[in-house]
Amino acid sequence: MKNDLIQRLHEGNYSLVVANRNEIRTFSGRGVADLYNLLTNDPLFLKGASVADKVVGKGAAALMILGGVAELYTDIISDSAWELLHASAMKVSFGQQVPQIWNRTHTDRCPVEKLCEGVRTAEECLPLIDNFIKKTRS
């Protein structure tokens, strides 16, 4: 992983930094929305990309796998995200592995992580995430 991406993630207080083909994009959105938007609107930018992300749960992991991300660094990764990513060809490094990702108020598990519980593949996660994103936008 390129240390400059990790440094940019932390110094810019971004939630996500994606680099590909000599272009770096930064994001500050919540949850999986930025990854979902990239996958649905600019999938070629994700293919072969290097990603630095603050928190990766199973939903984010699925989106990165489907997008063809080459390498990922994350500060925090959930057990279920690690299981999904470990089976992929993606090079993954992280700061801390945790049993689960919590929601913003720390009152329950991340809603997308809960949605993807029990599914085994990234492909199975996508329609669940798609539904979730569409509901939150309406």
mmCIF file of N, CA and C in Angstrom:
data_model
loop_
_atom_site.group_PDB
_atom_site.id
_atom_site.type_symbol
_atom_site.label_atom_id
_atom_site.label_comp_id
_atom_site.label_asym_id
_atom_site.label_seq_id
_atom_site.Cartn_x
_atom_site.Cartn_y
_atom_site.Cartn_z
ATOM 1 N N MET A 1 0.855 -1.190 0.000
ATOM 2 C CA MET A 1 0.000 0.000 0.000
ATOM 3 C C MET A 1 0.882 1.228 0.000
ATOM 4 N N LYS A 2 0.476 2.171 -0.756
ATOM 5 C CA LYS A 2 1.214 3.424 -0.834
ATOM 6 C C LYS A 2 0.968 4.241 0.431
ATOM 7 N N ASN A 3 2.061 4.540 1.147
ATOM 8 C CA ASN A 3 1.934 5.279 2.402
ATOM 9 C C ASN A 3 1.320 6.654 2.219
ATOM 10 N N ASP A 4 1.489 7.263 1.033
ATOM 11 C CA ASP A 4 0.910 8.594 0.813
ATOM 12 C C ASP A 4 -0.618 8.555 0.840
ATOM 13 N N LEU A 5 -1.219 7.437 0.425
ATOM 14 C CA LEU A 5 -2.681 7.323 0.492
ATOM 15 C C LEU A 5 -3.155 7.242 1.940
ATOM 16 N N ILE A 6 -2.447 6.474 2.736
ATOM 17 C CA ILE A 6 -2.804 6.335 4.153
ATOM 18 C C ILE A 6 -2.611 7.674 4.857
ATOM 19 N N GLN A 7 -1.523 8.344 4.546
ATOM 20 C CA GLN A 7 -1.262 9.661 5.142
ATOM 21 C C GLN A 7 -2.358 10.651 4.736
ATOM 22 N N ARG A 8 -2.743 10.634 3.470
ATOM 23 C CA ARG A 8 -3.805 11.537 2.990
ATOM 24 C C ARG A 8 -5.130 11.229 3.686
ATOM 25 N N LEU A 9 -5.430 9.949 3.879
ATOM 26 C CA LEU A 9 -6.651 9.532 4.573
ATOM 27 C C LEU A 9 -6.714 10.169 5.956
ATOM 28 N N HIS A 10 -5.613 10.069 6.696
ATOM 29 C CA HIS A 10 -5.597 10.565 8.075
ATOM 30 C C HIS A 10 -5.464 12.082 8.161
ATOM 31 N N GLU A 11 -4.556 12.659 7.406
ATOM 32 C CA GLU A 11 -4.334 14.108 7.493
ATOM 33 C C GLU A 11 -5.523 14.903 6.955
ATOM 34 N N GLY A 12 -6.199 14.384 5.948
ATOM 35 C CA GLY A 12 -7.350 15.080 5.381
ATOM 36 C C GLY A 12 -8.645 14.750 6.094
ATOM 37 N N ASN A 13 -8.566 13.843 7.068
ATOM 38 C CA ASN A 13 -9.744 13.385 7.801
ATOM 39 C C ASN A 13 -10.830 12.880 6.846
ATOM 40 N N TYR A 14 -10.399 12.154 5.822
ATOM 41 C CA TYR A 14 -11.321 11.574 4.852
ATOM 42 C C TYR A 14 -11.801 10.218 5.355
ATOM 43 N N SER A 15 -12.889 9.742 4.782
ATOM 44 C CA SER A 15 -13.361 8.396 5.092
ATOM 45 C C SER A 15 -12.816 7.384 4.086
ATOM 46 N N LEU A 16 -12.428 7.876 2.896
ATOM 47 C CA LEU A 16 -12.006 6.997 1.813
ATOM 48 C C LEU A 16 -11.092 7.755 0.863
ATOM 49 N N VAL A 17 -10.008 7.101 0.444
ATOM 50 C CA VAL A 17 -9.107 7.642 -0.574
ATOM 51 C C VAL A 17 -8.884 6.534 -1.603
ATOM 52 N N VAL A 18 -9.097 6.863 -2.878
ATOM 53 C CA VAL A 18 -8.956 5.882 -3.954
ATOM 54 C C VAL A 18 -7.979 6.435 -4.986
ATOM 55 N N ALA A 19 -6.999 5.620 -5.346
ATOM 56 C CA ALA A 19 -6.003 6.017 -6.345
ATOM 57 C C ALA A 19 -5.988 5.008 -7.476
ATOM 58 N N ASN A 20 -5.977 5.542 -8.706
ATOM 59 C CA ASN A 20 -5.894 4.684 -9.881
ATOM 60 C C ASN A 20 -5.472 5.537 -11.076
ATOM 61 N N ARG A 21 -4.625 4.974 -11.899
ATOM 62 C CA ARG A 21 -4.178 5.624 -13.133
ATOM 63 C C ARG A 21 -3.739 7.082 -12.901
ATOM 64 N N ASN A 22 -2.866 7.299 -11.948
ATOM 65 C CA ASN A 22 -2.302 8.619 -11.651
ATOM 66 C C ASN A 22 -3.341 9.647 -11.207
ATOM 67 N N GLU A 23 -4.470 9.195 -10.710
ATOM 68 C CA GLU A 23 -5.496 10.083 -10.178
ATOM 69 C C GLU A 23 -5.838 9.624 -8.766
ATOM 70 N N ILE A 24 -5.983 10.591 -7.865
ATOM 71 C CA ILE A 24 -6.380 10.294 -6.489
ATOM 72 C C ILE A 24 -7.662 11.046 -6.196
ATOM 73 N N ARG A 25 -8.654 10.321 -5.692
ATOM 74 C CA ARG A 25 -9.924 10.929 -5.299
ATOM 75 C C ARG A 25 -10.136 10.706 -3.801
ATOM 76 N N THR A 26 -10.649 11.730 -3.141
ATOM 77 C CA THR A 26 -10.911 11.650 -1.712
ATOM 78 C C THR A 26 -12.405 11.787 -1.456
ATOM 79 N N PHE A 27 -12.871 11.144 -0.399
ATOM 80 C CA PHE A 27 -14.293 11.119 -0.069
ATOM 81 C C PHE A 27 -14.481 11.298 1.425
ATOM 82 N N SER A 28 -15.606 11.909 1.783
ATOM 83 C CA SER A 28 -15.910 12.133 3.194
ATOM 84 C C SER A 28 -17.307 11.649 3.565
ATOM 85 N N GLY A 29 -17.904 10.857 2.712
ATOM 86 C CA GLY A 29 -19.255 10.365 2.968
ATOM 87 C C GLY A 29 -19.288 9.331 4.072
ATOM 88 N N ARG A 30 -20.496 8.983 4.458
ATOM 89 C CA ARG A 30 -20.697 8.000 5.517
ATOM 90 C C ARG A 30 -21.024 6.642 4.919
ATOM 91 N N GLY A 31 -20.658 5.611 5.651
ATOM 92 C CA GLY A 31 -21.007 4.258 5.250
ATOM 93 C C GLY A 31 -20.423 3.856 3.913
ATOM 94 N N VAL A 32 -21.186 3.087 3.161
ATOM 95 C CA VAL A 32 -20.718 2.536 1.889
ATOM 96 C C VAL A 32 -21.135 3.365 0.677
ATOM 97 N N ALA A 33 -21.782 4.505 0.903
ATOM 98 C CA ALA A 33 -22.346 5.289 -0.203
ATOM 99 C C ALA A 33 -21.308 5.686 -1.253
ATOM 100 N N ASP A 34 -20.136 6.145 -0.827
ATOM 101 C CA ASP A 34 -19.123 6.574 -1.804
ATOM 102 C C ASP A 34 -18.626 5.390 -2.644
ATOM 103 N N LEU A 35 -18.379 4.255 -2.010
ATOM 104 C CA LEU A 35 -17.958 3.064 -2.755
ATOM 105 C C LEU A 35 -19.058 2.593 -3.704
ATOM 106 N N TYR A 36 -20.282 2.613 -3.228
ATOM 107 C CA TYR A 36 -21.422 2.211 -4.057
ATOM 108 C C TYR A 36 -21.537 3.124 -5.285
ATOM 109 N N ASN A 37 -21.409 4.428 -5.068
ATOM 110 C CA ASN A 37 -21.478 5.378 -6.183
ATOM 111 C C ASN A 37 -20.359 5.142 -7.189
ATOM 112 N N LEU A 38 -19.158 4.876 -6.701
ATOM 113 C CA LEU A 38 -18.051 4.574 -7.620
ATOM 114 C C LEU A 38 -18.339 3.310 -8.420
ATOM 115 N N LEU A 39 -18.796 2.281 -7.735
ATOM 116 C CA LEU A 39 -19.064 1.012 -8.418
ATOM 117 C C LEU A 39 -20.158 1.160 -9.468
ATOM 118 N N THR A 40 -21.178 1.927 -9.171
ATOM 119 C CA THR A 40 -22.302 2.048 -10.111
ATOM 120 C C THR A 40 -22.089 3.123 -11.173
ATOM 121 N N ASN A 41 -21.330 4.172 -10.858
ATOM 122 C CA ASN A 41 -21.181 5.288 -11.795
ATOM 123 C C ASN A 41 -19.826 5.382 -12.481
ATOM 124 N N ASP A 42 -18.794 4.806 -11.884
ATOM 125 C CA ASP A 42 -17.445 4.885 -12.460
ATOM 126 C C ASP A 42 -16.655 3.616 -12.138
ATOM 127 N N PRO A 43 -17.172 2.459 -12.549
ATOM 128 C CA PRO A 43 -16.544 1.192 -12.168
ATOM 129 C C PRO A 43 -15.112 1.028 -12.663
ATOM 130 N N LEU A 44 -14.768 1.656 -13.780
ATOM 131 C CA LEU A 44 -13.399 1.526 -14.286
ATOM 132 C C LEU A 44 -12.381 2.174 -13.357
ATOM 133 N N PHE A 45 -12.815 3.175 -12.586
ATOM 134 C CA PHE A 45 -11.885 3.806 -11.660
ATOM 135 C C PHE A 45 -11.535 2.868 -10.499
ATOM 136 N N LEU A 46 -12.449 2.004 -10.116
ATOM 137 C CA LEU A 46 -12.163 1.056 -9.036
ATOM 138 C C LEU A 46 -11.296 -0.108 -9.493
ATOM 139 N N LYS A 47 -11.433 -0.508 -10.746
ATOM 140 C CA LYS A 47 -10.706 -1.688 -11.239
ATOM 141 C C LYS A 47 -9.196 -1.465 -11.165
ATOM 142 N N GLY A 48 -8.534 -2.257 -10.333
ATOM 143 C CA GLY A 48 -7.087 -2.151 -10.158
ATOM 144 C C GLY A 48 -6.653 -1.047 -9.219
ATOM 145 N N ALA A 49 -7.597 -0.405 -8.539
ATOM 146 C CA ALA A 49 -7.290 0.747 -7.676
ATOM 147 C C ALA A 49 -6.631 0.340 -6.367
ATOM 148 N N SER A 50 -5.973 1.322 -5.765
ATOM 149 C CA SER A 50 -5.468 1.225 -4.396
ATOM 150 C C SER A 50 -6.416 2.050 -3.534
ATOM 151 N N VAL A 51 -6.823 1.490 -2.407
ATOM 152 C CA VAL A 51 -7.819 2.136 -1.552
ATOM 153 C C VAL A 51 -7.308 2.218 -0.123
ATOM 154 N N ALA A 52 -7.517 3.379 0.489
ATOM 155 C CA ALA A 52 -7.312 3.552 1.927
ATOM 156 C C ALA A 52 -8.664 3.967 2.500
ATOM 157 N N ASP A 53 -9.109 3.259 3.517
ATOM 158 C CA ASP A 53 -10.451 3.456 4.069
ATOM 159 C C ASP A 53 -10.358 3.424 5.590
ATOM 160 N N LYS A 54 -11.173 4.221 6.254
ATOM 161 C CA LYS A 54 -11.146 4.253 7.722
ATOM 162 C C LYS A 54 -11.701 2.966 8.323
ATOM 163 N N VAL A 55 -12.874 2.532 7.827
ATOM 164 C CA VAL A 55 -13.565 1.378 8.400
ATOM 165 C C VAL A 55 -14.124 0.522 7.269
ATOM 166 N N VAL A 56 -13.860 -0.771 7.315
ATOM 167 C CA VAL A 56 -14.378 -1.675 6.290
ATOM 168 C C VAL A 56 -15.149 -2.808 6.955
ATOM 169 N N GLY A 57 -16.448 -2.828 6.672
ATOM 170 C CA GLY A 57 -17.307 -3.937 7.059
ATOM 171 C C GLY A 57 -17.542 -4.817 5.843
ATOM 172 N N LYS A 58 -18.398 -5.791 6.014
ATOM 173 C CA LYS A 58 -18.635 -6.763 4.952
ATOM 174 C C LYS A 58 -19.198 -6.116 3.686
ATOM 175 N N GLY A 59 -20.076 -5.126 3.831
ATOM 176 C CA GLY A 59 -20.643 -4.458 2.662
ATOM 177 C C GLY A 59 -19.596 -3.726 1.846
ATOM 178 N N ALA A 60 -18.737 -2.969 2.516
ATOM 179 C CA ALA A 60 -17.661 -2.255 1.810
ATOM 180 C C ALA A 60 -16.711 -3.247 1.155
ATOM 181 N N ALA A 61 -16.404 -4.326 1.858
ATOM 182 C CA ALA A 61 -15.525 -5.355 1.293
ATOM 183 C C ALA A 61 -16.129 -5.921 0.010
ATOM 184 N N ALA A 62 -17.427 -6.199 0.044
ATOM 185 C CA ALA A 62 -18.102 -6.746 -1.134
ATOM 186 C C ALA A 62 -18.024 -5.778 -2.309
ATOM 187 N N LEU A 63 -18.270 -4.505 -2.057
ATOM 188 C CA LEU A 63 -18.222 -3.510 -3.130
ATOM 189 C C LEU A 63 -16.820 -3.406 -3.728
ATOM 190 N N MET A 64 -15.800 -3.480 -2.884
ATOM 191 C CA MET A 64 -14.421 -3.413 -3.398
ATOM 192 C C MET A 64 -14.068 -4.654 -4.210
ATOM 193 N N ILE A 65 -14.518 -5.808 -3.762
ATOM 194 C CA ILE A 65 -14.278 -7.040 -4.527
ATOM 195 C C ILE A 65 -14.955 -6.943 -5.885
ATOM 196 N N LEU A 66 -16.216 -6.544 -5.894
ATOM 197 C CA LEU A 66 -16.961 -6.424 -7.153
ATOM 198 C C LEU A 66 -16.354 -5.373 -8.076
ATOM 199 N N GLY A 67 -15.757 -4.344 -7.493
ATOM 200 C CA GLY A 67 -15.124 -3.293 -8.282
ATOM 201 C C GLY A 67 -13.738 -3.655 -8.785
ATOM 202 N N GLY A 68 -13.181 -4.749 -8.292
ATOM 203 C CA GLY A 68 -11.854 -5.174 -8.746
ATOM 204 C C GLY A 68 -10.708 -4.394 -8.127
ATOM 205 N N VAL A 69 -10.896 -3.881 -6.912
ATOM 206 C CA VAL A 69 -9.830 -3.160 -6.209
ATOM 207 C C VAL A 69 -8.634 -4.096 -6.039
ATOM 208 N N ALA A 70 -7.432 -3.578 -6.283
ATOM 209 C CA ALA A 70 -6.227 -4.394 -6.201
ATOM 210 C C ALA A 70 -5.666 -4.473 -4.791
ATOM 211 N N GLU A 71 -5.697 -3.342 -4.076
ATOM 212 C CA GLU A 71 -5.139 -3.355 -2.729
ATOM 213 C C GLU A 71 -5.894 -2.405 -1.823
ATOM 214 N N LEU A 72 -5.944 -2.795 -0.546
ATOM 215 C CA LEU A 72 -6.703 -2.054 0.446
ATOM 216 C C LEU A 72 -5.905 -1.925 1.732
ATOM 217 N N TYR A 73 -5.932 -0.727 2.300
ATOM 218 C CA TYR A 73 -5.527 -0.525 3.689
ATOM 219 C C TYR A 73 -6.743 0.046 4.404
ATOM 220 N N THR A 74 -7.034 -0.464 5.582
ATOM 221 C CA THR A 74 -8.089 0.096 6.406
ATOM 222 C C THR A 74 -7.632 0.150 7.855
ATOM 223 N N ASP A 75 -8.070 1.184 8.557
ATOM 224 C CA ASP A 75 -7.744 1.286 9.976
ATOM 225 C C ASP A 75 -8.430 0.173 10.752
ATOM 226 N N ILE A 76 -9.712 -0.073 10.442
ATOM 227 C CA ILE A 76 -10.511 -1.062 11.160
ATOM 228 C C ILE A 76 -11.235 -1.947 10.160
ATOM 229 N N ILE A 77 -11.181 -3.259 10.384
ATOM 230 C CA ILE A 77 -11.867 -4.226 9.529
ATOM 231 C C ILE A 77 -12.642 -5.203 10.418
ATOM 232 N N SER A 78 -13.835 -5.562 9.985
ATOM 233 C CA SER A 78 -14.617 -6.533 10.751
ATOM 234 C C SER A 78 -14.182 -7.954 10.376
ATOM 235 N N ASP A 79 -14.487 -8.883 11.269
ATOM 236 C CA ASP A 79 -14.167 -10.288 11.003
ATOM 237 C C ASP A 79 -14.812 -10.769 9.707
ATOM 238 N N SER A 80 -16.089 -10.408 9.495
ATOM 239 C CA SER A 80 -16.784 -10.885 8.295
ATOM 240 C C SER A 80 -16.224 -10.252 7.021
ATOM 241 N N ALA A 81 -15.770 -8.997 7.112
ATOM 242 C CA ALA A 81 -15.132 -8.360 5.951
ATOM 243 C C ALA A 81 -13.813 -9.055 5.637
ATOM 244 N N TRP A 82 -13.043 -9.356 6.674
ATOM 245 C CA TRP A 82 -11.753 -10.029 6.480
ATOM 246 C C TRP A 82 -11.962 -11.396 5.835
ATOM 247 N N GLU A 83 -12.966 -12.134 6.279
ATOM 248 C CA GLU A 83 -13.246 -13.452 5.693
ATOM 249 C C GLU A 83 -13.548 -13.334 4.203
ATOM 250 N N LEU A 84 -14.356 -12.365 3.835
ATOM 251 C CA LEU A 84 -14.719 -12.162 2.438
ATOM 252 C C LEU A 84 -13.495 -11.736 1.615
ATOM 253 N N LEU A 85 -12.724 -10.792 2.147
ATOM 254 C CA LEU A 85 -11.548 -10.285 1.431
ATOM 255 C C LEU A 85 -10.433 -11.319 1.354
ATOM 256 N N HIS A 86 -10.276 -12.101 2.396
ATOM 257 C CA HIS A 86 -9.207 -13.104 2.445
ATOM 258 C C HIS A 86 -9.349 -14.121 1.313
ATOM 259 N N ALA A 87 -10.592 -14.374 0.909
ATOM 260 C CA ALA A 87 -10.846 -15.328 -0.173
ATOM 261 C C ALA A 87 -10.666 -14.698 -1.554
ATOM 262 N N SER A 88 -10.451 -13.381 -1.599
ATOM 263 C CA SER A 88 -10.281 -12.694 -2.884
ATOM 264 C C SER A 88 -8.794 -12.547 -3.206
ATOM 265 N N ALA A 89 -8.518 -11.997 -4.371
ATOM 266 C CA ALA A 89 -7.128 -11.777 -4.786
ATOM 267 C C ALA A 89 -6.578 -10.442 -4.285
ATOM 268 N N MET A 90 -7.406 -9.660 -3.601
ATOM 269 C CA MET A 90 -6.995 -8.333 -3.143
ATOM 270 C C MET A 90 -5.926 -8.421 -2.061
ATOM 271 N N LYS A 91 -4.946 -7.542 -2.159
ATOM 272 C CA LYS A 91 -3.925 -7.410 -1.119
ATOM 273 C C LYS A 91 -4.513 -6.515 -0.027
ATOM 274 N N VAL A 92 -4.570 -7.033 1.204
ATOM 275 C CA VAL A 92 -5.241 -6.325 2.290
ATOM 276 C C VAL A 92 -4.300 -6.149 3.477
ATOM 277 N N SER A 93 -4.290 -4.926 4.014
ATOM 278 C CA SER A 93 -3.597 -4.667 5.275
ATOM 279 C C SER A 93 -4.508 -3.792 6.125
ATOM 280 N N PHE A 94 -4.350 -3.891 7.440
ATOM 281 C CA PHE A 94 -5.245 -3.162 8.332
ATOM 282 C C PHE A 94 -4.561 -2.891 9.661
ATOM 283 N N GLY A 95 -5.147 -1.930 10.381
ATOM 284 C CA GLY A 95 -4.639 -1.583 11.698
ATOM 285 C C GLY A 95 -5.198 -2.460 12.789
ATOM 286 N N GLN A 96 -6.523 -2.710 12.749
ATOM 287 C CA GLN A 96 -7.176 -3.463 13.803
ATOM 288 C C GLN A 96 -8.332 -4.274 13.230
ATOM 289 N N GLN A 97 -8.445 -5.522 13.667
ATOM 290 C CA GLN A 97 -9.567 -6.369 13.290
ATOM 291 C C GLN A 97 -10.519 -6.448 14.483
ATOM 292 N N VAL A 98 -11.817 -6.273 14.214
ATOM 293 C CA VAL A 98 -12.830 -6.269 15.273
ATOM 294 C C VAL A 98 -13.935 -7.267 14.922
ATOM 295 N N PRO A 99 -14.672 -7.754 15.918
ATOM 296 C CA PRO A 99 -15.732 -8.721 15.641
ATOM 297 C C PRO A 99 -16.840 -8.155 14.754
ATOM 298 N N GLN A 100 -17.136 -6.859 14.905
ATOM 299 C CA GLN A 100 -18.215 -6.252 14.125
ATOM 300 C C GLN A 100 -18.023 -4.744 14.046
ATOM 301 N N ILE A 101 -18.701 -4.151 13.086
ATOM 302 C CA ILE A 101 -18.706 -2.689 12.932
ATOM 303 C C ILE A 101 -19.982 -2.175 13.588
ATOM 304 N N TRP A 102 -19.846 -1.105 14.347
ATOM 305 C CA TRP A 102 -20.988 -0.503 15.029
ATOM 306 C C TRP A 102 -21.576 0.621 14.202
ATOM 307 N N ASN A 103 -22.837 0.950 14.447
ATOM 308 C CA ASN A 103 -23.454 2.102 13.792
ATOM 309 C C ASN A 103 -22.862 3.385 14.385
ATOM 310 N N ARG A 104 -23.259 4.514 13.826
ATOM 311 C CA ARG A 104 -22.670 5.803 14.246
ATOM 312 C C ARG A 104 -22.910 6.142 15.712
ATOM 313 N N THR A 105 -24.050 5.693 16.256
ATOM 314 C CA THR A 105 -24.374 6.012 17.652
ATOM 315 C C THR A 105 -23.895 4.935 18.623
ATOM 316 N N HIS A 106 -23.283 3.892 18.103
ATOM 317 C CA HIS A 106 -22.779 2.763 18.904
ATOM 318 C C HIS A 106 -23.879 2.094 19.721
ATOM 319 N N THR A 107 -25.102 2.091 19.176
ATOM 320 C CA THR A 107 -26.223 1.459 19.847
ATOM 321 C C THR A 107 -26.570 0.106 19.221
ATOM 322 N N ASP A 108 -26.006 -0.173 18.061
ATOM 323 C CA ASP A 108 -26.297 -1.415 17.353
ATOM 324 C C ASP A 108 -25.206 -1.637 16.322
ATOM 325 N N ARG A 109 -25.263 -2.779 15.677
ATOM 326 C CA ARG A 109 -24.303 -3.066 14.608
ATOM 327 C C ARG A 109 -24.607 -2.204 13.389
ATOM 328 N N CYS A 110 -23.619 -2.014 12.560
ATOM 329 C CA CYS A 110 -23.774 -1.292 11.297
ATOM 330 C C CYS A 110 -24.918 -1.932 10.507
ATOM 331 N N PRO A 111 -25.833 -1.126 9.978
ATOM 332 C CA PRO A 111 -26.973 -1.710 9.261
ATOM 333 C C PRO A 111 -26.580 -2.502 8.016
ATOM 334 N N VAL A 112 -25.560 -2.065 7.314
ATOM 335 C CA VAL A 112 -25.144 -2.797 6.110
ATOM 336 C C VAL A 112 -24.454 -4.103 6.504
ATOM 337 N N GLU A 113 -23.682 -4.068 7.570
ATOM 338 C CA GLU A 113 -23.037 -5.288 8.069
ATOM 339 C C GLU A 113 -24.118 -6.317 8.470
ATOM 340 N N LYS A 114 -25.175 -5.844 9.100
ATOM 341 C CA LYS A 114 -26.277 -6.731 9.484
ATOM 342 C C LYS A 114 -26.989 -7.297 8.255
ATOM 343 N N LEU A 115 -27.193 -6.451 7.251
ATOM 344 C CA LEU A 115 -27.848 -6.895 6.014
ATOM 345 C C LEU A 115 -27.086 -8.028 5.340
ATOM 346 N N CYS A 116 -25.775 -7.922 5.362
ATOM 347 C CA CYS A 116 -24.937 -8.877 4.643
ATOM 348 C C CYS A 116 -24.598 -10.122 5.461
ATOM 349 N N GLU A 117 -25.052 -10.145 6.699
ATOM 350 C CA GLU A 117 -24.806 -11.308 7.551
ATOM 351 C C GLU A 117 -25.469 -12.529 6.932
ATOM 352 N N GLY A 118 -24.760 -13.602 6.898
ATOM 353 C CA GLY A 118 -25.339 -14.838 6.389
ATOM 354 C C GLY A 118 -25.146 -15.075 4.901
ATOM 355 N N VAL A 119 -24.777 -14.035 4.151
ATOM 356 C CA VAL A 119 -24.484 -14.260 2.727
ATOM 357 C C VAL A 119 -22.995 -14.557 2.589
ATOM 358 N N ARG A 120 -22.666 -15.358 1.597
ATOM 359 C CA ARG A 120 -21.289 -15.832 1.500
ATOM 360 C C ARG A 120 -20.439 -15.125 0.453
ATOM 361 N N THR A 121 -21.078 -14.472 -0.524
ATOM 362 C CA THR A 121 -20.294 -13.888 -1.614
ATOM 363 C C THR A 121 -20.583 -12.404 -1.768
ATOM 364 N N ALA A 122 -19.645 -11.729 -2.403
ATOM 365 C CA ALA A 122 -19.820 -10.306 -2.701
ATOM 366 C C ALA A 122 -21.025 -10.109 -3.612
ATOM 367 N N GLU A 123 -21.210 -11.008 -4.555
ATOM 368 C CA GLU A 123 -22.331 -10.908 -5.492
ATOM 369 C C GLU A 123 -23.677 -10.975 -4.760
ATOM 370 N N GLU A 124 -23.752 -11.777 -3.706
ATOM 371 C CA GLU A 124 -24.989 -11.878 -2.921
ATOM 372 C C GLU A 124 -25.239 -10.613 -2.098
ATOM 373 N N CYS A 125 -24.191 -9.902 -1.736
ATOM 374 C CA CYS A 125 -24.321 -8.674 -0.948
ATOM 375 C C CYS A 125 -24.872 -7.515 -1.779
ATOM 376 N N LEU A 126 -24.531 -7.474 -3.063
ATOM 377 C CA LEU A 126 -24.853 -6.303 -3.886
ATOM 378 C C LEU A 126 -26.337 -5.935 -3.911
ATOM 379 N N PRO A 127 -27.272 -6.850 -4.165
ATOM 380 C CA PRO A 127 -28.675 -6.422 -4.193
ATOM 381 C C PRO A 127 -29.156 -5.923 -2.825
ATOM 382 N N LEU A 128 -28.607 -6.461 -1.758
ATOM 383 C CA LEU A 128 -28.972 -6.008 -0.417
ATOM 384 C C LEU A 128 -28.501 -4.574 -0.194
ATOM 385 N N ILE A 129 -27.271 -4.286 -0.609
ATOM 386 C CA ILE A 129 -26.715 -2.936 -0.476
ATOM 387 C C ILE A 129 -27.459 -1.973 -1.394
ATOM 388 N N ASP A 130 -27.736 -2.417 -2.606
ATOM 389 C CA ASP A 130 -28.474 -1.592 -3.570
ATOM 390 C C ASP A 130 -29.827 -1.168 -2.984
ATOM 391 N N ASN A 131 -30.556 -2.105 -2.415
ATOM 392 C CA ASN A 131 -31.843 -1.806 -1.775
ATOM 393 C C ASN A 131 -31.678 -0.817 -0.634
ATOM 394 N N PHE A 132 -30.667 -1.042 0.191
ATOM 395 C CA PHE A 132 -30.414 -0.185 1.353
ATOM 396 C C PHE A 132 -30.126 1.253 0.906
ATOM 397 N N ILE A 133 -29.268 1.420 -0.077
ATOM 398 C CA ILE A 133 -28.906 2.748 -0.591
ATOM 399 C C ILE A 133 -30.135 3.442 -1.162
ATOM 400 N N LYS A 134 -30.915 2.733 -1.940
ATOM 401 C CA LYS A 134 -32.114 3.323 -2.554
ATOM 402 C C LYS A 134 -33.116 3.758 -1.491
ATOM 403 N N LYS A 135 -33.273 2.975 -0.423
ATOM 404 C CA LYS A 135 -34.196 3.355 0.659
ATOM 405 C C LYS A 135 -33.713 4.588 1.397
ATOM 406 N N THR A 136 -32.404 4.687 1.621
ATOM 407 C CA THR A 136 -31.884 5.841 2.376
ATOM 408 C C THR A 136 -31.923 7.133 1.546
ATOM 409 N N ARG A 137 -31.977 7.002 0.229
ATOM 410 C CA ARG A 137 -32.017 8.187 -0.647
ATOM 411 C C ARG A 137 -33.440 8.693 -0.875
ATOM 412 N N SER A 138 -34.430 7.866 -0.572
ATOM 413 C CA SER A 138 -35.811 8.285 -0.852
ATOM 414 C C SER A 138 -36.483 8.899 0.360
#
